[in-house]
Amino acid sequence: MGRGKVELKRIENKINRQVTFAKRRNGLLKKAYELSVLCDAEVALILFSSRGKLYEFSSTSRNLLGEELEALTTKELEQLERQLENSLKQIRSNKVLVRSRVGVAFEPHSVRLSKGNLS
């Protein structure tokens, strides 16, 4: 007997949402690995949790070195530069988001500390 269709909407229960995220994250990482092996494809997966934690998968651990960049055309270098700029923007945006969440989470504690210093 097959499973029923799952309605795609936000899971309201926080614990159920975290469990579902963990299970589906692992399934997605496994699928990315399988795709890279079966199809001999280069696969990269970047995933951020709702708390801003980073999960990643890369089928190759290739790092760009200066020597490899010399063979690229001007157009390819410009495309690589745009990709890097877009990645940096996304990383900075996520960093601000994580910091704002952490700041909100610790705000009551810091207020208590400052009140303790006043008395």
Coordinates of N, CA and C in Angstrom, one line a residue:
M1 N 0.8 -1.2 0.0 CA 0.0 0.0 0.0 C 0.9 1.2 0.0
G2 N 0.6 2.2 -0.9 CA 1.4 3.4 -1.0 C 1.0 4.4 0.0
R3 N 1.8 5.4 0.1 CA 1.6 6.5 1.0 C 0.6 7.5 0.3
G4 N -0.1 8.2 1.2 CA -1.0 9.2 0.6 C -0.2 10.5 0.3
K5 N -0.8 11.4 -0.5 CA -0.2 12.6 -0.9 C 0.0 13.5 0.3
V6 N 1.1 14.1 0.5 CA 1.3 15.1 1.6 C 1.0 16.5 1.1
E7 N 0.2 17.2 1.9 CA -0.2 18.5 1.5 C 1.0 19.4 1.8
L8 N 1.5 20.2 0.8 CA 2.7 21.0 1.0 C 2.3 22.3 1.6
K9 N 2.5 22.4 2.9 CA 2.3 23.7 3.6 C 3.2 23.6 4.8
R10 N 3.4 24.8 5.4 CA 4.3 24.8 6.6 C 3.8 24.0 7.7
I11 N 4.7 23.2 8.3 CA 4.3 22.4 9.5 C 4.3 23.3 10.7
E12 N 3.2 23.5 11.4 CA 3.0 24.4 12.5 C 3.8 24.0 13.7
N13 N 3.7 22.7 14.0 CA 4.4 22.1 15.2 C 5.9 22.2 15.0
K14 N 6.6 22.9 15.9 CA 8.0 23.1 15.7 C 8.8 21.8 15.8
I15 N 8.5 20.9 16.7 CA 9.2 19.7 16.8 C 9.0 18.8 15.6
N16 N 7.8 18.7 15.1 CA 7.5 17.9 13.9 C 8.2 18.5 12.7
R17 N 8.3 19.9 12.6 CA 8.9 20.6 11.5 C 10.4 20.2 11.5
Q18 N 11.1 20.2 12.7 CA 12.5 19.9 12.8 C 12.8 18.5 12.4
V19 N 11.9 17.6 12.9 CA 12.1 16.2 12.5 C 12.0 16.0 11.0
T20 N 11.0 16.6 10.5 CA 10.7 16.5 9.0 C 11.9 17.0 8.2
F21 N 12.4 18.2 8.7 CA 13.6 18.8 8.1 C 14.8 17.9 8.1
A22 N 15.0 17.3 9.2 CA 16.2 16.4 9.4 C 16.1 15.2 8.4
K23 N 14.9 14.6 8.4 CA 14.7 13.4 7.5 C 14.8 13.8 6.1
R24 N 14.1 14.8 5.7 CA 14.2 15.2 4.3 C 15.5 15.7 3.9
R25 N 16.2 16.4 4.8 CA 17.6 16.9 4.5 C 18.5 15.7 4.2
N26 N 18.4 14.7 5.0 CA 19.2 13.5 4.8 C 18.9 12.8 3.5
G27 N 17.6 12.7 3.2 CA 17.1 12.2 1.9 C 17.7 13.0 0.7
L28 N 17.6 14.3 0.8 CA 18.1 15.1 -0.3 C 19.6 15.0 -0.5
L29 N 20.3 14.9 0.6 CA 21.8 14.7 0.5 C 22.1 13.4 -0.1
K30 N 21.3 12.4 0.2 CA 21.6 11.0 -0.3 C 21.3 11.1 -1.8
K31 N 20.2 11.7 -2.2 CA 19.8 11.8 -3.6 C 20.9 12.6 -4.4
A32 N 21.4 13.6 -3.9 CA 22.5 14.4 -4.5 C 23.7 13.5 -4.7
Y33 N 24.1 12.7 -3.7 CA 25.2 11.8 -3.8 C 24.9 10.7 -4.9
E34 N 23.7 10.1 -4.9 CA 23.4 9.1 -5.9 C 23.4 9.7 -7.3
L35 N 22.9 10.9 -7.5 CA 22.9 11.5 -8.8 C 24.3 11.7 -9.3
S36 N 25.2 12.1 -8.4 CA 26.6 12.3 -8.8 C 27.3 11.0 -9.2
V37 N 27.0 9.9 -8.5 CA 27.6 8.6 -8.8 C 27.0 8.0 -10.0
L38 N 25.7 7.9 -10.1 CA 25.0 7.2 -11.2 C 25.2 7.9 -12.5
C39 N 25.2 9.2 -12.5 CA 25.3 10.0 -13.8 C 26.6 10.6 -14.0
D40 N 27.6 10.4 -13.2 CA 28.9 11.0 -13.3 C 28.8 12.5 -13.4
A41 N 27.9 13.1 -12.6 CA 27.7 14.5 -12.7 C 28.3 15.2 -11.5
E42 N 28.7 16.4 -11.7 CA 29.2 17.3 -10.6 C 28.0 17.9 -9.9
V43 N 27.8 17.6 -8.7 CA 26.6 18.1 -8.0 C 27.0 18.8 -6.8
A44 N 26.4 20.0 -6.5 CA 26.7 20.8 -5.3 C 25.3 21.1 -4.7
L45 N 25.2 21.0 -3.4 CA 24.0 21.3 -2.7 C 24.3 22.1 -1.5
I46 N 23.7 23.2 -1.3 CA 23.8 24.1 -0.2 C 22.5 24.3 0.5
L47 N 22.4 24.0 1.7 CA 21.1 24.0 2.4 C 21.3 24.7 3.8
F48 N 20.4 25.7 4.1 CA 20.3 26.4 5.3 C 19.1 26.0 6.1
S49 N 19.3 25.6 7.4 CA 18.1 25.3 8.2 C 17.4 26.6 8.6
S50 N 16.3 26.5 9.2 CA 15.5 27.7 9.7 C 16.3 28.5 10.7
R51 N 17.3 27.9 11.4 CA 18.1 28.5 12.3 C 19.4 29.0 11.7
G52 N 19.6 28.8 10.4 CA 20.7 29.3 9.7 C 21.9 28.4 9.7
K53 N 21.7 27.2 10.1 CA 22.8 26.2 10.1 C 23.0 25.7 8.6
L54 N 24.3 25.6 8.2 CA 24.6 25.3 6.9 C 24.9 23.8 6.8
Y55 N 24.3 23.2 5.7 CA 24.5 21.8 5.3 C 24.9 21.9 3.9
E56 N 25.9 21.1 3.5 CA 26.4 21.1 2.1 C 26.8 19.8 1.6
F57 N 26.8 19.6 0.3 CA 27.3 18.4 -0.3 C 27.9 18.9 -1.6
S58 N 29.1 18.3 -1.9 CA 29.7 18.5 -3.2 C 30.3 17.2 -3.7
S59 N 30.1 16.9 -4.9 CA 30.6 15.6 -5.4 C 32.1 15.7 -5.7
T60 N 32.6 16.9 -5.8 CA 34.1 17.0 -5.9 C 34.5 18.1 -4.9
S61 N 35.7 17.9 -4.4 CA 36.2 18.9 -3.5 C 37.2 19.7 -4.2
R62 N 36.8 20.3 -5.3 CA 37.7 21.0 -6.2 C 37.8 22.5 -5.7
N63 N 39.0 22.9 -5.6 CA 39.3 24.3 -5.2 C 40.0 25.0 -6.4
L64 N 39.5 26.2 -6.7 CA 40.1 26.9 -7.8 C 41.5 27.5 -7.3
L65 N 42.5 27.2 -8.1 CA 43.8 27.7 -7.8 C 44.1 28.7 -8.9
G66 N 45.1 29.6 -8.7 CA 45.4 30.6 -9.7 C 45.8 30.0 -11.0
E67 N 46.5 28.9 -11.0 CA 46.9 28.3 -12.3 C 45.7 27.9 -13.2
E68 N 44.7 27.4 -12.5 CA 43.5 27.0 -13.2 C 42.7 28.1 -13.8
L69 N 42.8 29.3 -13.2 CA 42.1 30.5 -13.7 C 42.7 31.1 -15.0
E70 N 44.0 30.8 -15.2 CA 44.7 31.4 -16.3 C 44.1 30.9 -17.6
A71 N 43.6 29.7 -17.7 CA 43.1 29.1 -18.9 C 41.7 29.7 -19.3
L72 N 41.0 30.4 -18.3 CA 39.7 30.8 -18.6 C 39.7 32.1 -19.5
T73 N 38.6 32.2 -20.3 CA 38.5 33.4 -21.1 C 38.0 34.5 -20.3
T74 N 38.0 35.7 -20.8 CA 37.5 36.9 -20.1 C 36.0 36.7 -19.8
K75 N 35.3 36.2 -20.7 CA 33.8 36.0 -20.4 C 33.6 35.0 -19.3
E76 N 34.4 33.9 -19.3 CA 34.3 32.9 -18.2 C 34.7 33.5 -16.9
L77 N 35.8 34.3 -16.9 CA 36.2 35.0 -15.6 C 35.1 35.9 -15.1
E78 N 34.5 36.7 -16.0 CA 33.4 37.6 -15.6 C 32.2 36.8 -15.0
Q79 N 31.9 35.6 -15.6 CA 30.8 34.8 -15.1 C 31.2 34.2 -13.7
L80 N 32.4 33.8 -13.6 CA 32.9 33.3 -12.3 C 32.8 34.4 -11.2
E81 N 33.2 35.6 -11.6 CA 33.2 36.7 -10.7 C 31.7 37.1 -10.2
R82 N 30.8 37.0 -11.2 CA 29.4 37.2 -10.9 C 28.9 36.2 -9.9
Q83 N 29.2 34.9 -10.2 CA 28.8 33.8 -9.3 C 29.4 34.0 -7.9
L84 N 30.6 34.4 -7.8 CA 31.2 34.6 -6.5 C 30.6 35.8 -5.7
E85 N 30.2 36.9 -6.5 CA 29.6 38.0 -5.9 C 28.2 37.7 -5.4
N86 N 27.5 36.9 -6.2 CA 26.1 36.5 -5.8 C 26.2 35.6 -4.5
S87 N 27.2 34.7 -4.5 CA 27.4 33.8 -3.3 C 27.7 34.6 -2.1
L88 N 28.6 35.6 -2.3 CA 28.9 36.4 -1.1 C 27.7 37.2 -0.6
K89 N 26.9 37.7 -1.5 CA 25.7 38.4 -1.1 C 24.8 37.5 -0.3
Q90 N 24.6 36.3 -0.7 CA 23.8 35.3 0.0 C 24.3 35.0 1.3
I91 N 25.6 34.8 1.4 CA 26.3 34.4 2.7 C 26.1 35.6 3.6
R92 N 26.4 36.8 3.2 CA 26.3 38.0 4.0 C 24.8 38.2 4.5
S93 N 23.9 37.9 3.6 CA 22.5 38.1 4.0 C 22.1 37.1 5.1
N94 N 22.6 35.8 4.9 CA 22.3 34.8 5.9 C 23.0 35.1 7.2
K95 N 24.2 35.6 7.1 CA 24.9 36.0 8.4 C 24.2 37.0 9.2
V96 N 23.7 38.0 8.5 CA 22.9 39.1 9.1 C 21.6 38.5 9.8
L97 N 21.0 37.6 9.0 CA 19.8 36.9 9.6 C 20.1 36.1 10.8
V98 N 21.1 35.3 10.8 CA 21.5 34.5 11.9 C 21.9 35.4 13.1
R99 N 22.6 36.5 12.9 CA 23.0 37.4 14.0 C 21.8 38.1 14.6
S100 N 20.8 38.4 13.7 CA 19.6 39.1 14.2 C 18.8 38.1 15.1
R101 N 18.7 36.8 14.7 CA 18.0 35.8 15.4 C 18.7 35.6 16.8
V102 N 20.0 35.5 16.7 CA 20.8 35.2 18.0 C 20.6 36.4 18.9
G103 N 20.7 37.6 18.3 CA 20.5 38.8 19.1 C 19.1 38.9 19.8
V104 N 18.1 38.5 19.1 CA 16.7 38.4 19.6 C 16.7 37.4 20.7
A105 N 17.3 36.2 20.5 CA 17.2 35.1 21.5 C 17.9 35.5 22.8
F106 N 19.0 36.3 22.7 CA 19.8 36.6 23.9 C 19.4 38.0 24.5
E107 N 18.5 38.7 23.9 CA 18.1 40.0 24.4 C 17.6 40.0 25.8
P108 N 16.7 39.1 26.2 CA 16.2 39.1 27.5 C 17.3 38.9 28.5
H109 N 18.3 38.0 28.2 CA 19.4 37.7 29.1 C 20.3 38.9 29.3
S110 N 20.5 39.7 28.2 CA 21.4 40.9 28.3 C 20.6 42.0 29.1
V111 N 19.3 42.0 28.9 CA 18.5 43.0 29.7 C 18.7 42.7 31.2
R112 N 18.6 41.4 31.5 CA 18.7 41.0 32.9 C 20.1 41.3 33.5
L113 N 21.1 41.1 32.6 CA 22.5 41.4 33.1 C 22.6 42.9 33.3
S114 N 22.1 43.7 32.4 CA 22.2 45.2 32.6 C 21.4 45.7 33.8
K115 N 20.3 45.1 34.1 CA 19.5 45.4 35.3 C 20.2 45.0 36.6
G116 N 20.9 43.9 36.5 CA 21.7 43.4 37.6 C 22.8 44.4 38.0
N117 N 23.4 45.0 36.9 CA 24.5 45.9 37.1 C 24.0 47.2 37.7
L118 N 22.7 47.6 37.5 CA 22.2 48.8 38.0 C 21.9 48.8 39.5
S119 N 21.6 47.6 40.0 CA 21.2 47.5 41.4 C 22.4 47.4 42.4

